[in-house]
C-alpha positions as a printed Julia matrix, in Angstrom:
333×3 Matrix{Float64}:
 -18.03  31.26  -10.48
 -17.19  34.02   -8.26
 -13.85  35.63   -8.29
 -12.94  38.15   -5.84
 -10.79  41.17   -6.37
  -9.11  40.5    -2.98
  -8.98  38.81    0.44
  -8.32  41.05    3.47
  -6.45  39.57    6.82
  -7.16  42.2     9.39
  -9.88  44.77    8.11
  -9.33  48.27   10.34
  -5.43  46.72   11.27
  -4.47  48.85   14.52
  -2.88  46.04   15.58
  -0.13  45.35   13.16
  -1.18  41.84   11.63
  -0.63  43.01    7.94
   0.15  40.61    5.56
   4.46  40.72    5.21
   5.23  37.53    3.99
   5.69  35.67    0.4
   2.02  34.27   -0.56
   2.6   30.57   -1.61
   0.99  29.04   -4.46
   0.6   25.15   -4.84
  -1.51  22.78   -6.56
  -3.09  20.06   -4.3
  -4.26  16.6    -4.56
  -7.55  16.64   -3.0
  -9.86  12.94   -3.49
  -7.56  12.47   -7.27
  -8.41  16.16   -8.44
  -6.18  19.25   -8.32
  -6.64  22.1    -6.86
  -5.0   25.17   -7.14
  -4.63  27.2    -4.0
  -2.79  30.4    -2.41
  -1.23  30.73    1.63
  -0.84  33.33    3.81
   0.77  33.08    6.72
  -0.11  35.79    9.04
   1.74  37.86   12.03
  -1.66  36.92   13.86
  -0.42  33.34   14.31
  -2.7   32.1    11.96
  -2.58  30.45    8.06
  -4.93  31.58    5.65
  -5.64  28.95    2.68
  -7.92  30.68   -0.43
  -8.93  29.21   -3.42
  -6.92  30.57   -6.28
  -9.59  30.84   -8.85
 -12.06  32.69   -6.37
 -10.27  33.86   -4.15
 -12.61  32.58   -1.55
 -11.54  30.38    1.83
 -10.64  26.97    0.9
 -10.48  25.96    4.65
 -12.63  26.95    6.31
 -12.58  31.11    8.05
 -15.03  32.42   10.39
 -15.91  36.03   11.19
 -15.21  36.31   15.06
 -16.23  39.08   16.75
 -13.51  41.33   19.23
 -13.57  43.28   21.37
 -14.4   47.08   20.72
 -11.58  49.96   21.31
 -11.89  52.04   24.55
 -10.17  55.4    22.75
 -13.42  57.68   21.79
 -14.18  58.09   18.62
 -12.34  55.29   17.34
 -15.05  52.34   15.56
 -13.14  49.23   14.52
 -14.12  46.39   12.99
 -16.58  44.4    15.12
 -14.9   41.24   13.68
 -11.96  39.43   12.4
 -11.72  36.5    10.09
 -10.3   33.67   11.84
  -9.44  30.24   10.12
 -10.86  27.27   11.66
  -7.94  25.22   10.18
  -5.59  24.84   10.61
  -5.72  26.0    14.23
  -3.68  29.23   15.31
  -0.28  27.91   15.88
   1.12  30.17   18.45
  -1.48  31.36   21.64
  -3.28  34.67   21.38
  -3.81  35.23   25.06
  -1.24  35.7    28.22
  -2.15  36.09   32.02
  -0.23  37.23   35.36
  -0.69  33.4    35.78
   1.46  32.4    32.78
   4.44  34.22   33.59
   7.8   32.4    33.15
  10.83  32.92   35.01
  14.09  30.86   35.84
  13.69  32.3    39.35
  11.22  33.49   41.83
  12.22  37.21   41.5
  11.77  37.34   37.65
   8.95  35.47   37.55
   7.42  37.98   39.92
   8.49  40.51   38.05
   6.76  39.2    34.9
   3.41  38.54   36.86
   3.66  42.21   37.87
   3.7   43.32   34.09
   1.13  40.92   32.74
  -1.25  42.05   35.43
  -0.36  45.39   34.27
  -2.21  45.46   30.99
  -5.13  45.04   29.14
  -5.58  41.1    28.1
  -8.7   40.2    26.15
  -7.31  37.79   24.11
  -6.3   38.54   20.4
  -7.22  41.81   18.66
  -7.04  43.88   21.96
  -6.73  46.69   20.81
  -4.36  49.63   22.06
  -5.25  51.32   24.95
  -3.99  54.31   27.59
  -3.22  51.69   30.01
  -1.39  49.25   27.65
  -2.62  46.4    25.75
  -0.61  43.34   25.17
  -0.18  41.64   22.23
   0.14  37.8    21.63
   1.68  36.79   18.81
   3.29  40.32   19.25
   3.59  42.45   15.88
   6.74  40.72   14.97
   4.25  37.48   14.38
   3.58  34.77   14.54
   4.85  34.37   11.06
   6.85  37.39    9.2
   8.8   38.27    6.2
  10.71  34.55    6.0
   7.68  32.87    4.22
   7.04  29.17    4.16
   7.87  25.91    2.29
   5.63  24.0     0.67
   6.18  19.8     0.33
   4.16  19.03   -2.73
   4.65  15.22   -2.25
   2.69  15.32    1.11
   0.52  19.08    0.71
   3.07  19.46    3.46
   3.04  23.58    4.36
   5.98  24.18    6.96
   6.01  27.37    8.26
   7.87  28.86   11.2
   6.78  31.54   14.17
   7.41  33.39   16.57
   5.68  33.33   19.87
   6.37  36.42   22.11
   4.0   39.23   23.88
   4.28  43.15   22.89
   2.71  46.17   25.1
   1.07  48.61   23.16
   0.19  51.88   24.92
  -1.4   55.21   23.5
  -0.39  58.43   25.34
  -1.44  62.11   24.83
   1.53  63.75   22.5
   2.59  66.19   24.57
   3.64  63.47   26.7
   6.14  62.11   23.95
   9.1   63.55   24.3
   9.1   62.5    28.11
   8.55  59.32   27.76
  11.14  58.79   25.19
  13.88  60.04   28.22
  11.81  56.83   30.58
  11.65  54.48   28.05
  14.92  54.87   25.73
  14.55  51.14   24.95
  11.25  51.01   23.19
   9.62  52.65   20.57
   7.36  55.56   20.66
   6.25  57.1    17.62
   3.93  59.54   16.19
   0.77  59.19   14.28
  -0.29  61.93   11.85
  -3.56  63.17   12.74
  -4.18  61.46   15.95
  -3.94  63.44   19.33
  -1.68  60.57   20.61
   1.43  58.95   20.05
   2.06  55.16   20.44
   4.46  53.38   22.99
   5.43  49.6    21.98
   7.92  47.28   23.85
   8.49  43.71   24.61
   7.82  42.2    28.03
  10.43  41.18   28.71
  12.38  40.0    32.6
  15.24  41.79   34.15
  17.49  38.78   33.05
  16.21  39.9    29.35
  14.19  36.77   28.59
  10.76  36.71   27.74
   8.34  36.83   30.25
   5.52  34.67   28.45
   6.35  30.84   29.04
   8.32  29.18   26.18
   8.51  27.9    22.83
   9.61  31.36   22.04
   9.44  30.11   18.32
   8.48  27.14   16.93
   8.29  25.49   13.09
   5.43  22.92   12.14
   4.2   21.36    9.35
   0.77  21.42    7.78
  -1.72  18.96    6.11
  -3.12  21.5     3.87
  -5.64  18.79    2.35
  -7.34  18.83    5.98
  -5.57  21.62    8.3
  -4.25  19.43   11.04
  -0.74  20.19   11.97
   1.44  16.94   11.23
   3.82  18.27   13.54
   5.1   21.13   15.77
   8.58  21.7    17.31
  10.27  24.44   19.58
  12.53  26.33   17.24
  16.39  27.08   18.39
  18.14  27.05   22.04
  19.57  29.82   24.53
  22.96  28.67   23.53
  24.02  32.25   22.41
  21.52  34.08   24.35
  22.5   32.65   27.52
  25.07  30.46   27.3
  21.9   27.58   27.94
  21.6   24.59   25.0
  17.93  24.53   26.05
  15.54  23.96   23.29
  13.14  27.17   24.45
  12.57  28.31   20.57
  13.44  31.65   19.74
  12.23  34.38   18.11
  12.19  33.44   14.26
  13.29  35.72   11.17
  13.52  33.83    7.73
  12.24  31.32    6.51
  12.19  27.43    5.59
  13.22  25.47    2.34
  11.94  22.25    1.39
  13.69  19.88   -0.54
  13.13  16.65   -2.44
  15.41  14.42   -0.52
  12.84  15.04    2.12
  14.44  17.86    4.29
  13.68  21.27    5.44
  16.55  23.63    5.86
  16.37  26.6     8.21
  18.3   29.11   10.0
  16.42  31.88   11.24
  16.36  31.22   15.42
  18.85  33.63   18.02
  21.07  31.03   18.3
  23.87  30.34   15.32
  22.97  27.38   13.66
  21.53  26.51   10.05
  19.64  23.27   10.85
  17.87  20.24    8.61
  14.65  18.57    9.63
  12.79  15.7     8.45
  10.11  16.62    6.76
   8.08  13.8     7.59
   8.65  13.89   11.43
  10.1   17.38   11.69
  13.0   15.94   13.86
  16.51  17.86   13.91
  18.68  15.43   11.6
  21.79  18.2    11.48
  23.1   21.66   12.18
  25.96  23.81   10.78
  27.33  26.46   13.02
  27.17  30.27   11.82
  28.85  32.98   13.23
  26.09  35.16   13.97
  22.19  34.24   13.69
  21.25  33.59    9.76
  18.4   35.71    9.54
  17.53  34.87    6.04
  16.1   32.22    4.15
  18.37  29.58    2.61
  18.6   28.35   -0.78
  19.98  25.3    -2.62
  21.64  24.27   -6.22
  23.48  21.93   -7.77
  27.07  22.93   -9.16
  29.18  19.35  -10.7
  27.16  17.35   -9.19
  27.45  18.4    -5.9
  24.45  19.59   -3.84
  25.22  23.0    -1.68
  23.39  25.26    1.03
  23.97  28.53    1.02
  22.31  30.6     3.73
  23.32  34.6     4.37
  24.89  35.23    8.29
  24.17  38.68    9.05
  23.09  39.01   12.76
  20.9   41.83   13.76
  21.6   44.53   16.44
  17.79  44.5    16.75
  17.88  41.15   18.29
  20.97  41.79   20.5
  22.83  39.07   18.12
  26.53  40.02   16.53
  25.87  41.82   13.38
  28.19  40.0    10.71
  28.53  40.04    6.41
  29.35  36.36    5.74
  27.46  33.81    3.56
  28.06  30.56    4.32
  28.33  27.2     2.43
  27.84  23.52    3.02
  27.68  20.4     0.91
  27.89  16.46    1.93
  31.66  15.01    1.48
  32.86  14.17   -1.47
  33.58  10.7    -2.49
């Protein structure tokens, strides 16, 4: 037997896919015999299964190869390893002719910055003239983690699905472009002749401009890889003042319970919500007052079951920053 010392997600990461979530450990049922396996899900939009005694794939990853980087001098990895199952579970490329928009100006306006950049699909890497990013380095899947179903090898993850612009530009051009573009970030990099510019694309009406589910949450077959199901994730109620089901942008993570449920907060909009784990259909939702960026948790206190998720908003996400943790529990008889 083989073990390895270690599995790595994005060899030569410029592109921000490190791992940043819990790793998952379960033992499946597989044809009457267990096995024990470990899950990553990545920013990249993609779930990485190992075997826990080797440490090698236990579905199946292929080396890919990407495309090369256009700044001299730098040599990055000629490929990626890309699972094969389950199948990336938010998209990893974005054209002018994807743009969304609830009208014609925005939409234009979204065209105008897709067209804009560099698009090669995922792993483009950062460039002078912009590069953008889908999943953007928020994820695809981030520091929330997932929740594993061990009655079903049910994995049920959540993601995020929005597009980032990266941009390199000479350092002497920093300071100035921190005066034209006070909304994004633009940092340094210690030994490299160039600072890096990153921002969402977003339209004038501050929505994204790559076309909904902003975030989603599915569930996994990990015995096979096929996704079981796959839902948008959260409305514009507090974004917009819209109950559309869009998705949002996702931080924290799932819970799964034995009574068959999945609890969640995590979306833009102020709600702490349980699916069905079976059919991952909405079955409630408690209101919060601010977004529950967290992940929940559950106990049992006198016989009464209670959720407890933390509601603390974040000014990063233009939601109300709050310091409240919040309880709920079925009526008593």
């Amino acid at each position: 037997m083989c073990i390895r010392d270690s599995y790595q997600f994005s060899p030569n990461d410029p592109y921000d896919y490190d791992g940043v979530n819990e790793l998952v450990h379960a033992t499946l049922e597989i044809d009457g015999k267990p096995r024990r396996v470990i899950m990553q899900a990545n920013r990249n939009g993609f779930l990485y299964v190992l075997d826990r005694a080797t440490g090698e794939p236990f579905l199946p990853v292929a080396e890919v190869p990407i495309p090369a980087s256009e700044i001299e001098g730098e040599v990055l990895s000629p490929t990626q390893p890309i699972p094969l199952a389950p199948p990336q579970l938010v998209p990893s490329r974005v054209s002018k002719g994807d743009a969304f928009g609830i009208t014609w100006v925005d939409k234009r306006n979204c065209e105008k910055q897709f067209a804009a950049h560099k698009s090669d699909g995922l792993y483009t890497p950062p460039s002078y003239g912009g590069s953008l990013f889908m999943p953007f380095t928020g994820g695809g899947a981030n520091w929330g983690g997932a929740a594993y179903d061990p009655t079903r090898n049910l994995l049920v993850i959540n993601m995020s699905n929005l597009a980032h612009v990266i941009s390199l530009l000479p350092n002497e051009q920093m300071d100035q472009a921190r005066e034209v573009f006070h909304d994004q970030q633009i940092s340094p990099m210690r030994g490299a002749p160039y600072a890096a510019r990153r921002g969402m694309v977003m339209s004038q009406f501050d929505l994204p401009c790559n076309p909904p589910p902003w975030g989603i949450i599915a569930g996994i077959d990990l015995a096979s890889g096929a996704v079981v199901w796959r839902r948008p994730l959260g409305t514009l109620e507090d974004m917009a003042g819209l109950p559309l089901e869009l998705g949002t942008p996702t931080y924290g993570g799932p819970i799964a319970t034995s009574g068959d449920l999945i609890f969640i907060a995590s979306t833009m909009d102020y709600y702490l919500r349980a699916l069905s784990t079976e059919t991952g259909e909405e079955l409630w939702r408690g209101r919060l007052p601010t977004s529950g960026n967290a992940t929940p948790m559950t106990y049992m206190w006198r016989g009464r079951q209670y959720v407890v998720i933390y509601a603390g908003g974040s000014s990063r996400l233009q939601t109300p920053r709050d310091d409240k943790i919040i309880a709920f529990a079925l009526p008593q008889e």
